[in-house]
Amino acid sequence: MTMKLGNRRYTDELSAANDGEQVCIAGWVHEKRDLGGVFFLIIRDLKGLAQVTLHRGNVDAELFRRVKRVPRESVVAIEGRVKSEEKAPAGYEIIPERMEVLSEASPVLPLDTTDKVVAELDTRLDARFMDLRRERVKHIFIIRSRVLKAMRDFFDEHGFIEINTPKVVSAATEGGTALFPISYFEREAFLNQSPQLYKQMLMASGFDRVYEIAPIFRAEEHDTTRHLNEATSADIEVAFATMEDVMAILEELIAFVYARIADYPGLSSLGVDLEVPKLPFKRITYDEAIEMLSEAGEHIEWGEDLSTSAEQMLGEMIGEHYFITDWPSAIKPFYAQPSAHRSDICDAFDLMHPRLELASGSQRVHSYELLKSKIESKGLSADSFEFYLEAFRYGMPPHAGWGLGVERLLMSMLEIGNIREVVLFPRDRRRLVP
Ligand code: ATP
Ligand code: MG
């Protein structure tokens, strides 16, 4: 390699103002257009596209032949002169003097990167490295990165400590949902379905406000557009706090993240106009939800979970983010605190986007005796929760928390229908590769 790639310029650093400058750019061969007397090579890098123009007769014949021959999606470096050109999409073109092929692409591509041919999601995910070269897809992941950064900044500004809890665990978090068993030396272990037990145990440590953004694993066999078998959960747990306190943190976080992303230029390539939601979010109780549904002709038996169609009906009626609170204890986990004014409901909530559930949380049981009996009443063995229960015996403050699906948040923000779109390499029932 002879070109100095360290000096390479991104396509968006150049403009008509650089007219006459000698530059080096590097990237992928996005497109080739042969108009007879003139040949356009479109180079794509992280920041955009540049037009490289070759006038037959004006450039070295050997260079002309090589440029014409280089397969699309090959990685090349080009040295040449910037020329201001009104007709070029970026207002400038590059008149090449040298081209180095750094990596030649095989001629038959698994996927088209110019969006001229629309591929099925499965085909795209099979060739994900290539799919990620597409403008729209690239922006999804830059936004994902910014959303995660925004969350960390928010938690930081609100006095949270970031924690990392084990992903290989010995007991089910909540029974119920299926776990992935793994072999752990001579024992069986599981991939954790939620950091719930550990973040609660840390409330006994005096850390007061903790958060974790990490994978959760769920072996449910669902094949839906909003479930993954490996998802990313943003979890918090807050000591000396009530359900209302952590609901307020949650809605503030959502508004904070929206505000951070709202002026990101790449949103336009996704066709999204992001409006920061107004606070506070609407709050309805479970009883009010089933009442609204019944008026709309959808009957939910008291104590039943809301079906997907029921969630969607409510979403249509409400039309913005909302909380459902005061759930029947029977359909919420054992660690949800029973309500002080009614024994059959608990201080638990779900945060809903009109299209889907984003988060679940609750005030937690912090009495050892009550927690133990609630574990048993769910048909679980208190013995396998001993390591967790211990933390409630020597001074456990009242606490509350929630878990927010990062992918759910992204798909709802970006109006994306399938959750797989917002994960680099999604894991579902049928997909373990790539
Ligand atoms: P759902 O009822 O939508 O399947 P859940 O109530 O079983 O979700 P929780 O245990 O409440 O899920 O988990 C907290 C949050 O984590 C959910 O609100 C959701 O945003 C996210 N989440 C849970 N399971 C999945 C999954 N399989 N794929 C993607 N996100 C998930
Ligand atoms: Mg839930």
Short mmCIF file of C-alpha atoms and ligand atoms in Angstrom, two decimals:
data_model
loop_
_atom_site.label_atom_id
_atom_site.label_comp_id
_atom_site.label_asym_id
_atom_site.label_seq_id
_atom_site.Cartn_x
_atom_site.Cartn_y
_atom_site.Cartn_z
CA MET A 1 0.00 0.00 0.00
CA THR A 2 1.43 3.33 -0.99
CA MET A 3 -1.28 5.83 -0.16
CA LYS A 4 -1.27 7.45 3.26
CA LEU A 5 -4.72 6.50 4.53
CA GLY A 6 -4.16 8.35 7.78
CA ASN A 7 -4.62 11.54 5.80
CA ARG A 8 -7.83 10.45 4.21
CA ARG A 9 -10.71 12.87 4.31
CA TYR A 10 -14.32 11.95 4.97
CA THR A 11 -16.68 12.81 2.15
CA ASP A 12 -18.56 15.28 4.34
CA GLU A 13 -15.39 17.21 5.15
CA LEU A 14 -15.12 18.24 1.52
CA SER A 15 -17.16 20.74 -0.44
CA ALA A 16 -16.93 23.11 -3.39
CA ALA A 17 -14.81 25.30 -1.11
CA ASN A 18 -11.97 22.76 -1.39
CA ASP A 19 -11.77 23.33 -5.13
CA GLY A 20 -8.28 22.59 -6.42
CA GLU A 21 -7.11 20.73 -3.31
CA GLN A 22 -5.28 17.44 -3.58
CA VAL A 23 -7.03 14.88 -1.33
CA CYS A 24 -7.28 11.20 -0.49
CA ILE A 25 -10.64 9.56 0.19
CA ALA A 26 -11.31 5.92 0.99
CA GLY A 27 -14.42 3.77 1.17
CA TRP A 28 -16.63 1.35 -0.71
CA VAL A 29 -17.55 1.48 -4.40
CA HIS A 30 -21.22 2.35 -4.01
CA GLU A 31 -22.15 2.72 -7.64
CA LYS A 32 -20.65 2.95 -11.09
CA ARG A 33 -22.26 4.92 -13.88
CA ASP A 34 -20.98 4.77 -17.42
CA LEU A 35 -22.28 7.61 -19.58
CA GLY A 36 -19.95 6.92 -22.49
CA GLY A 37 -17.70 9.96 -22.53
CA VAL A 38 -17.78 10.29 -18.76
CA PHE A 39 -17.64 7.70 -16.01
CA PHE A 40 -18.84 8.23 -12.44
CA LEU A 41 -17.56 6.23 -9.53
CA ILE A 42 -19.57 6.86 -6.37
CA ILE A 43 -17.54 6.26 -3.21
CA ARG A 44 -19.28 5.68 0.10
CA ASP A 45 -17.73 6.18 3.52
CA LEU A 46 -19.17 6.49 7.02
CA LYS A 47 -20.23 10.09 6.40
CA GLY A 48 -21.76 9.92 2.94
CA LEU A 49 -21.05 9.72 -0.76
CA ALA A 50 -18.54 11.37 -3.08
CA GLN A 51 -18.63 11.51 -6.83
CA VAL A 52 -15.40 10.61 -8.60
CA THR A 53 -15.55 11.75 -12.23
CA LEU A 54 -13.43 10.43 -15.07
CA HIS A 55 -13.59 12.12 -18.46
CA ARG A 56 -12.48 9.73 -21.16
CA GLY A 57 -9.35 11.12 -22.75
CA ASN A 58 -8.63 13.41 -19.78
CA VAL A 59 -7.41 10.67 -17.46
CA ASP A 60 -4.79 8.05 -17.77
CA ALA A 61 -6.20 5.21 -19.90
CA GLU A 62 -4.89 2.55 -17.54
CA LEU A 63 -6.59 4.26 -14.53
CA PHE A 64 -9.79 4.54 -16.54
CA ARG A 65 -9.75 0.80 -17.30
CA ARG A 66 -9.07 -0.13 -13.67
CA VAL A 67 -11.84 2.10 -12.34
CA LYS A 68 -14.31 0.65 -14.83
CA ARG A 69 -13.35 -2.87 -13.83
CA VAL A 70 -13.39 -2.57 -10.02
CA PRO A 71 -16.37 -4.54 -8.68
CA ARG A 72 -19.05 -2.71 -6.70
CA GLU A 73 -18.56 -2.75 -2.91
CA SER A 74 -14.79 -3.17 -3.23
CA VAL A 75 -12.81 -1.04 -0.79
CA VAL A 76 -10.69 1.55 -2.55
CA ALA A 77 -8.60 4.61 -1.80
CA ILE A 78 -8.54 7.42 -4.31
CA GLU A 79 -6.18 10.33 -4.64
CA GLY A 80 -7.15 13.24 -6.76
CA ARG A 81 -8.14 16.85 -6.98
CA VAL A 82 -11.36 18.37 -5.70
CA LYS A 83 -13.33 20.26 -8.32
CA SER A 84 -16.33 22.38 -7.56
CA GLU A 85 -19.23 21.01 -9.62
CA GLU A 86 -22.77 22.28 -9.31
CA LYS A 87 -24.28 19.19 -10.87
CA ALA A 88 -22.64 16.79 -8.41
CA PRO A 89 -24.95 15.92 -5.47
CA ALA A 90 -22.49 17.30 -2.88
CA GLY A 91 -21.48 20.30 -4.97
CA TYR A 92 -18.03 18.90 -5.71
CA GLU A 93 -16.44 16.01 -7.53
CA ILE A 94 -13.06 14.39 -7.39
CA ILE A 95 -10.90 14.13 -10.47
CA PRO A 96 -8.84 11.04 -9.69
CA GLU A 97 -5.15 10.63 -10.26
CA ARG A 98 -4.59 7.33 -8.50
CA MET A 99 -6.75 4.49 -7.21
CA GLU A 100 -5.68 1.71 -4.92
CA VAL A 101 -7.94 -1.32 -4.50
CA LEU A 102 -7.55 -2.24 -0.84
CA SER A 103 -9.97 -5.17 -0.95
CA GLU A 104 -11.74 -6.40 -4.03
CA ALA A 105 -15.34 -7.54 -3.58
CA SER A 106 -16.60 -10.74 -5.20
CA PRO A 107 -18.72 -9.80 -8.17
CA VAL A 108 -22.03 -11.31 -7.05
CA LEU A 109 -23.24 -9.44 -3.97
CA PRO A 110 -25.53 -11.04 -1.35
CA LEU A 111 -27.42 -7.77 -1.05
CA ASP A 112 -27.86 -4.47 -2.81
CA THR A 113 -26.63 -1.49 -0.80
CA THR A 114 -28.23 1.24 -2.90
CA ASP A 115 -31.84 0.49 -1.87
CA LYS A 116 -32.80 -0.10 -5.49
CA VAL A 117 -33.69 -3.69 -4.73
CA VAL A 118 -35.60 -4.26 -1.49
CA ALA A 119 -34.60 -7.52 0.19
CA GLU A 120 -36.55 -9.58 2.71
CA LEU A 121 -35.55 -9.10 6.36
CA ASP A 122 -34.24 -12.69 6.55
CA THR A 123 -31.98 -12.17 3.54
CA ARG A 124 -30.77 -8.92 5.06
CA LEU A 125 -30.02 -10.51 8.43
CA ASP A 126 -28.18 -13.39 6.75
CA ALA A 127 -25.86 -10.81 5.17
CA ARG A 128 -26.04 -8.35 8.04
CA PHE A 129 -22.47 -7.01 7.56
CA MET A 130 -23.59 -5.91 4.11
CA ASP A 131 -27.03 -4.71 5.23
CA LEU A 132 -25.30 -2.40 7.72
CA ARG A 133 -23.69 -0.58 4.79
CA ARG A 134 -27.11 0.77 3.87
CA GLU A 135 -27.79 4.37 4.82
CA ARG A 136 -30.99 3.74 6.74
CA VAL A 137 -29.63 0.76 8.66
CA LYS A 138 -26.43 2.59 9.57
CA HIS A 139 -28.47 5.40 11.13
CA ILE A 140 -30.51 2.97 13.24
CA PHE A 141 -27.32 1.80 14.92
CA ILE A 142 -25.81 5.25 15.32
CA ILE A 143 -29.07 6.24 17.01
CA ARG A 144 -28.95 3.11 19.16
CA SER A 145 -25.48 4.09 20.30
CA ARG A 146 -26.67 7.62 21.09
CA VAL A 147 -29.71 6.37 22.98
CA LEU A 148 -27.49 4.22 25.20
CA LYS A 149 -25.16 7.15 25.77
CA ALA A 150 -28.12 9.41 26.60
CA MET A 151 -29.40 6.88 29.13
CA ARG A 152 -26.02 6.65 30.83
CA ASP A 153 -25.74 10.44 30.95
CA PHE A 154 -29.23 10.66 32.42
CA PHE A 155 -28.50 8.08 35.12
CA ASP A 156 -25.19 9.73 35.85
CA GLU A 157 -26.83 13.13 36.28
CA HIS A 158 -29.37 11.57 38.63
CA GLY A 159 -26.86 10.03 41.01
CA PHE A 160 -27.04 6.41 39.82
CA ILE A 161 -24.22 3.88 40.09
CA GLU A 162 -23.76 1.60 37.09
CA ILE A 163 -23.65 -2.07 38.06
CA ASN A 164 -22.83 -5.33 36.27
CA THR A 165 -24.64 -8.36 37.60
CA PRO A 166 -23.99 -12.00 36.60
CA LYS A 167 -25.53 -13.35 33.43
CA VAL A 168 -24.89 -16.95 34.46
CA VAL A 169 -27.13 -17.76 37.38
CA SER A 170 -28.30 -20.72 39.41
CA ALA A 171 -31.99 -19.90 39.88
CA ALA A 172 -34.85 -18.59 37.85
CA THR A 173 -35.58 -14.93 38.50
CA GLU A 174 -39.30 -15.32 38.60
CA GLY A 175 -40.09 -18.89 37.73
CA GLY A 176 -42.66 -18.61 34.99
CA THR A 177 -40.83 -17.58 31.86
CA ALA A 178 -38.58 -20.18 30.38
CA LEU A 179 -34.85 -20.05 30.94
CA PHE A 180 -31.97 -21.22 28.82
CA PRO A 181 -30.17 -23.96 30.73
CA ILE A 182 -26.43 -24.21 30.21
CA SER A 183 -23.92 -26.69 31.50
CA TYR A 184 -21.69 -25.16 34.16
CA PHE A 185 -18.98 -27.68 35.01
CA GLU A 186 -20.80 -30.52 36.80
CA ARG A 187 -23.91 -28.44 37.44
CA GLU A 188 -26.75 -26.97 35.50
CA ALA A 189 -26.94 -23.18 35.37
CA PHE A 190 -29.07 -20.68 33.45
CA LEU A 191 -28.68 -17.53 31.44
CA ASN A 192 -30.34 -14.78 33.43
CA GLN A 193 -33.73 -13.53 32.31
CA SER A 194 -33.42 -10.28 34.27
CA PRO A 195 -31.04 -8.66 36.79
CA GLN A 196 -34.01 -8.37 39.19
CA LEU A 197 -32.76 -10.39 42.14
CA TYR A 198 -29.26 -8.93 42.05
CA LYS A 199 -30.27 -5.30 41.69
CA GLN A 200 -32.64 -5.76 44.64
CA MET A 201 -29.90 -7.39 46.73
CA LEU A 202 -27.79 -4.30 46.07
CA MET A 203 -30.43 -2.20 47.81
CA ALA A 204 -29.18 -3.86 51.00
CA SER A 205 -25.69 -2.57 50.18
CA GLY A 206 -26.51 1.10 50.65
CA PHE A 207 -25.87 1.94 46.97
CA ASP A 208 -29.36 3.53 46.87
CA ARG A 209 -29.59 4.11 43.09
CA VAL A 210 -28.28 1.52 40.66
CA TYR A 211 -28.71 0.91 36.96
CA GLU A 212 -27.62 -1.72 34.51
CA ILE A 213 -27.89 -1.89 30.73
CA ALA A 214 -27.26 -5.48 29.76
CA PRO A 215 -28.55 -8.54 27.92
CA ILE A 216 -31.46 -10.58 29.21
CA PHE A 217 -32.21 -14.06 27.90
CA ARG A 218 -35.69 -15.49 27.55
CA ALA A 219 -36.38 -18.93 26.18
CA GLU A 220 -39.99 -18.24 25.32
CA GLU A 221 -40.83 -19.76 21.98
CA HIS A 222 -42.68 -16.70 20.76
CA ASP A 223 -42.12 -15.64 17.20
CA THR A 224 -43.41 -12.09 17.31
CA THR A 225 -42.19 -8.78 15.96
CA ARG A 226 -41.50 -7.49 19.49
CA HIS A 227 -39.79 -10.41 21.23
CA LEU A 228 -36.19 -11.54 21.03
CA ASN A 229 -34.53 -14.42 22.85
CA GLU A 230 -31.62 -12.15 23.69
CA ALA A 231 -32.68 -8.58 24.39
CA THR A 232 -31.14 -5.56 26.09
CA SER A 233 -32.73 -4.32 29.26
CA ALA A 234 -32.16 -1.00 31.00
CA ASP A 235 -32.86 -1.68 34.66
CA ILE A 236 -32.93 0.56 37.70
CA GLU A 237 -33.53 0.00 41.39
CA VAL A 238 -33.93 2.87 43.85
CA ALA A 239 -33.92 2.68 47.65
CA PHE A 240 -36.25 4.75 49.85
CA ALA A 241 -38.42 5.23 46.77
CA THR A 242 -42.01 4.47 45.87
CA MET A 243 -43.59 3.26 42.66
CA GLU A 244 -44.51 6.88 41.83
CA ASP A 245 -40.90 7.98 42.30
CA VAL A 246 -39.54 5.46 39.81
CA MET A 247 -42.38 6.14 37.35
CA ALA A 248 -41.32 9.79 37.37
CA ILE A 249 -37.71 8.77 36.70
CA LEU A 250 -38.88 6.59 33.82
CA GLU A 251 -40.94 9.23 32.07
CA GLU A 252 -38.17 11.81 32.52
CA LEU A 253 -35.69 9.37 31.02
CA ILE A 254 -37.92 8.79 27.98
CA ALA A 255 -38.32 12.53 27.38
CA PHE A 256 -34.56 13.07 27.89
CA VAL A 257 -33.67 10.40 25.33
CA TYR A 258 -36.17 11.76 22.79
CA ALA A 259 -34.81 15.27 23.23
CA ARG A 260 -31.24 14.05 22.67
CA ILE A 261 -32.14 12.25 19.45
CA ALA A 262 -34.70 14.73 18.07
CA ASP A 263 -32.19 16.79 16.10
CA TYR A 264 -30.11 13.89 14.79
CA PRO A 265 -29.90 14.50 11.01
CA GLY A 266 -30.06 10.78 10.14
CA LEU A 267 -33.70 10.67 11.31
CA SER A 268 -34.78 11.99 7.92
CA SER A 269 -33.41 8.93 6.13
CA LEU A 270 -35.67 6.90 8.43
CA GLY A 271 -38.63 9.14 7.65
CA VAL A 272 -39.05 9.92 11.34
CA ASP A 273 -40.03 13.24 12.81
CA LEU A 274 -39.37 12.82 16.51
CA GLU A 275 -41.56 14.75 18.88
CA VAL A 276 -40.50 14.90 22.51
CA PRO A 277 -43.42 13.47 24.50
CA LYS A 278 -45.15 15.76 27.00
CA LEU A 279 -44.87 14.97 30.71
CA PRO A 280 -46.36 13.64 32.85
CA PHE A 281 -47.59 10.59 30.96
CA LYS A 282 -51.21 9.63 31.42
CA ARG A 283 -51.81 7.10 34.20
CA ILE A 284 -54.69 4.63 34.21
CA THR A 285 -55.30 1.73 36.56
CA TYR A 286 -55.72 -1.83 35.39
CA ASP A 287 -59.40 -1.60 36.36
CA GLU A 288 -59.83 1.52 34.24
CA ALA A 289 -58.04 -0.20 31.35
CA ILE A 290 -60.39 -3.19 31.30
CA GLU A 291 -63.34 -0.84 31.69
CA MET A 292 -62.22 1.17 28.64
CA LEU A 293 -61.72 -2.06 26.74
CA SER A 294 -65.12 -3.39 27.67
CA GLU A 295 -66.75 -0.17 26.45
CA ALA A 296 -64.88 -0.69 23.17
CA GLY A 297 -66.25 -4.24 22.92
CA GLU A 298 -63.21 -6.18 24.17
CA HIS A 299 -63.96 -8.22 27.26
CA ILE A 300 -61.10 -8.95 29.68
CA GLU A 301 -61.87 -11.05 32.72
CA TRP A 302 -60.59 -9.32 35.89
CA GLY A 303 -57.22 -10.85 36.72
CA GLU A 304 -56.38 -11.75 33.14
CA ASP A 305 -53.35 -10.22 31.46
CA LEU A 306 -54.01 -7.80 28.61
CA SER A 307 -53.72 -9.47 25.24
CA THR A 308 -51.73 -7.94 22.41
CA SER A 309 -54.93 -6.86 20.70
CA ALA A 310 -56.21 -5.32 23.93
CA GLU A 311 -52.94 -3.39 24.28
CA GLN A 312 -53.31 -2.13 20.75
CA MET A 313 -56.92 -1.05 21.28
CA LEU A 314 -55.95 0.89 24.39
CA GLY A 315 -53.05 2.43 22.50
CA GLU A 316 -55.38 3.62 19.78
CA MET A 317 -57.78 5.11 22.31
CA ILE A 318 -55.04 6.90 24.28
CA GLY A 319 -52.68 7.73 21.42
CA GLU A 320 -49.58 8.57 23.48
CA HIS A 321 -47.34 7.07 26.15
CA TYR A 322 -49.25 5.97 29.25
CA PHE A 323 -48.85 3.96 32.44
CA ILE A 324 -51.11 1.14 33.57
CA THR A 325 -50.92 0.83 37.36
CA ASP A 326 -52.47 -1.24 40.17
CA TRP A 327 -52.26 -4.67 38.56
CA PRO A 328 -53.80 -7.84 39.98
CA SER A 329 -51.09 -9.50 42.09
CA ALA A 330 -51.75 -12.83 40.40
CA ILE A 331 -50.30 -11.66 37.07
CA LYS A 332 -47.32 -9.76 38.49
CA PRO A 333 -44.13 -11.26 39.96
CA PHE A 334 -43.76 -12.24 43.64
CA TYR A 335 -41.55 -9.24 44.41
CA ALA A 336 -44.31 -6.68 43.65
CA GLN A 337 -45.57 -5.02 46.84
CA PRO A 338 -49.27 -5.66 47.62
CA SER A 339 -51.32 -2.48 47.58
CA ALA A 340 -51.98 -0.89 50.99
CA HIS A 341 -55.65 -0.37 50.19
CA ARG A 342 -56.59 -3.58 48.37
CA SER A 343 -55.20 -7.05 48.98
CA ASP A 344 -55.66 -8.46 45.49
CA ILE A 345 -53.74 -5.80 43.64
CA CYS A 346 -50.13 -4.65 43.80
CA ASP A 347 -48.12 -1.47 43.33
CA ALA A 348 -46.91 -2.45 39.88
CA PHE A 349 -46.99 -0.61 36.59
CA ASP A 350 -46.32 -1.04 32.90
CA LEU A 351 -45.20 1.80 30.68
CA MET A 352 -46.96 1.56 27.36
CA HIS A 353 -46.22 3.13 24.01
CA PRO A 354 -49.41 3.17 21.97
CA ARG A 355 -48.03 0.22 20.01
CA LEU A 356 -46.42 -1.94 22.70
CA GLU A 357 -45.19 -2.42 26.27
CA LEU A 358 -41.92 -0.61 26.93
CA ALA A 359 -41.26 -1.26 30.60
CA SER A 360 -42.52 -2.95 33.76
CA GLY A 361 -41.82 -1.97 37.31
CA SER A 362 -43.10 -1.92 40.85
CA GLN A 363 -42.71 -1.05 44.44
CA ARG A 364 -40.91 -4.11 45.86
CA VAL A 365 -41.70 -6.23 48.85
CA HIS A 366 -38.93 -5.48 51.35
CA SER A 367 -40.21 -7.54 54.29
CA TYR A 368 -38.39 -10.88 54.52
CA GLU A 369 -41.44 -12.72 55.85
CA LEU A 370 -43.82 -11.40 53.21
CA LEU A 371 -41.32 -12.00 50.40
CA LYS A 372 -40.76 -15.59 51.48
CA SER A 373 -44.47 -16.32 51.65
CA LYS A 374 -45.06 -14.66 48.28
CA ILE A 375 -42.36 -16.81 46.68
CA GLU A 376 -44.03 -19.91 48.10
CA SER A 377 -47.51 -18.80 47.11
CA LYS A 378 -46.31 -18.61 43.48
CA GLY A 379 -45.37 -22.28 43.75
CA LEU A 380 -41.62 -21.57 43.84
CA SER A 381 -39.17 -23.06 46.32
CA ALA A 382 -37.91 -20.57 48.90
CA ASP A 383 -34.73 -22.68 49.19
CA SER A 384 -33.55 -21.81 45.72
CA PHE A 385 -34.05 -18.12 46.56
CA GLU A 386 -32.14 -18.31 49.82
CA PHE A 387 -29.18 -16.25 48.54
CA TYR A 388 -31.65 -13.51 47.62
CA LEU A 389 -33.83 -13.74 50.71
CA GLU A 390 -30.77 -13.43 52.96
CA ALA A 391 -30.31 -9.85 51.82
CA PHE A 392 -33.73 -9.02 53.31
CA ARG A 393 -32.88 -10.18 56.82
CA TYR A 394 -30.28 -7.65 57.93
CA GLY A 395 -31.64 -4.24 57.01
CA MET A 396 -33.30 -3.78 53.65
CA PRO A 397 -34.71 -0.33 52.81
CA PRO A 398 -38.01 0.01 50.97
CA HIS A 399 -37.27 0.24 47.24
CA ALA A 400 -38.77 0.32 43.77
CA GLY A 401 -37.53 -0.12 40.23
CA TRP A 402 -38.22 -1.05 36.64
CA GLY A 403 -36.88 -2.75 33.54
CA LEU A 404 -37.11 -1.02 30.17
CA GLY A 405 -36.59 -2.88 26.89
CA VAL A 406 -33.95 -0.95 24.94
CA GLU A 407 -35.04 -2.47 21.63
CA ARG A 408 -38.69 -1.75 22.38
CA LEU A 409 -37.82 1.87 23.07
CA LEU A 410 -35.85 2.13 19.83
CA MET A 411 -38.49 0.51 17.64
CA SER A 412 -41.18 2.74 19.13
CA MET A 413 -39.07 5.90 18.69
CA LEU A 414 -38.11 5.08 15.13
CA GLU A 415 -41.50 3.67 14.07
CA ILE A 416 -39.94 0.33 13.16
CA GLY A 417 -42.27 -2.64 12.94
CA ASN A 418 -39.90 -5.51 13.65
CA ILE A 419 -37.66 -5.59 16.72
CA ARG A 420 -34.98 -7.50 14.78
CA GLU A 421 -34.25 -4.32 12.81
CA VAL A 422 -32.74 -2.60 15.84
CA VAL A 423 -30.37 -5.43 16.85
CA LEU A 424 -27.10 -6.02 15.01
CA PHE A 425 -27.29 -9.79 15.16
CA PRO A 426 -30.71 -10.76 16.53
CA ARG A 427 -31.37 -14.03 18.31
CA ASP A 428 -34.74 -15.61 17.81
CA ARG A 429 -36.17 -19.13 17.74
CA ARG A 430 -34.81 -19.78 14.27
CA ARG A 431 -31.78 -17.54 14.19
CA LEU A 432 -28.48 -18.30 15.92
CA VAL A 433 -26.25 -17.32 13.00
CA PRO A 434 -24.68 -14.93 12.12
P1 ATP B 1 -44.14 -8.90 27.22
O1 ATP B 1 -45.38 -9.07 28.06
O2 ATP B 1 -44.23 -7.75 26.26
O3 ATP B 1 -43.65 -10.15 26.61
P2 ATP B 1 -42.85 -9.00 29.76
O4 ATP B 1 -43.89 -8.33 30.59
O5 ATP B 1 -42.76 -10.48 29.76
O6 ATP B 1 -42.98 -8.47 28.25
P3 ATP B 1 -40.89 -7.97 31.55
O7 ATP B 1 -40.48 -9.17 32.31
O8 ATP B 1 -41.85 -7.03 32.15
O9 ATP B 1 -41.40 -8.43 30.12
O10 ATP B 1 -39.52 -7.23 31.11
C1 ATP B 1 -39.34 -5.82 31.18
C2 ATP B 1 -39.19 -5.22 29.79
O11 ATP B 1 -38.18 -5.89 29.05
C3 ATP B 1 -40.44 -5.37 28.93
O12 ATP B 1 -41.36 -4.34 29.19
C4 ATP B 1 -39.87 -5.28 27.54
O13 ATP B 1 -39.66 -3.92 27.17
C5 ATP B 1 -38.52 -5.94 27.68
N1 ATP B 1 -38.58 -7.35 27.25
C6 ATP B 1 -38.99 -8.39 27.99
N2 ATP B 1 -38.93 -9.54 27.29
C7 ATP B 1 -38.47 -9.21 26.07
C8 ATP B 1 -38.17 -9.95 24.90
N3 ATP B 1 -38.35 -11.27 24.86
N4 ATP B 1 -37.71 -9.28 23.82
C9 ATP B 1 -37.53 -7.95 23.86
N5 ATP B 1 -37.77 -7.19 24.94
C10 ATP B 1 -38.23 -7.81 26.03
MG MG B 2 -43.84 -6.65 31.67
#
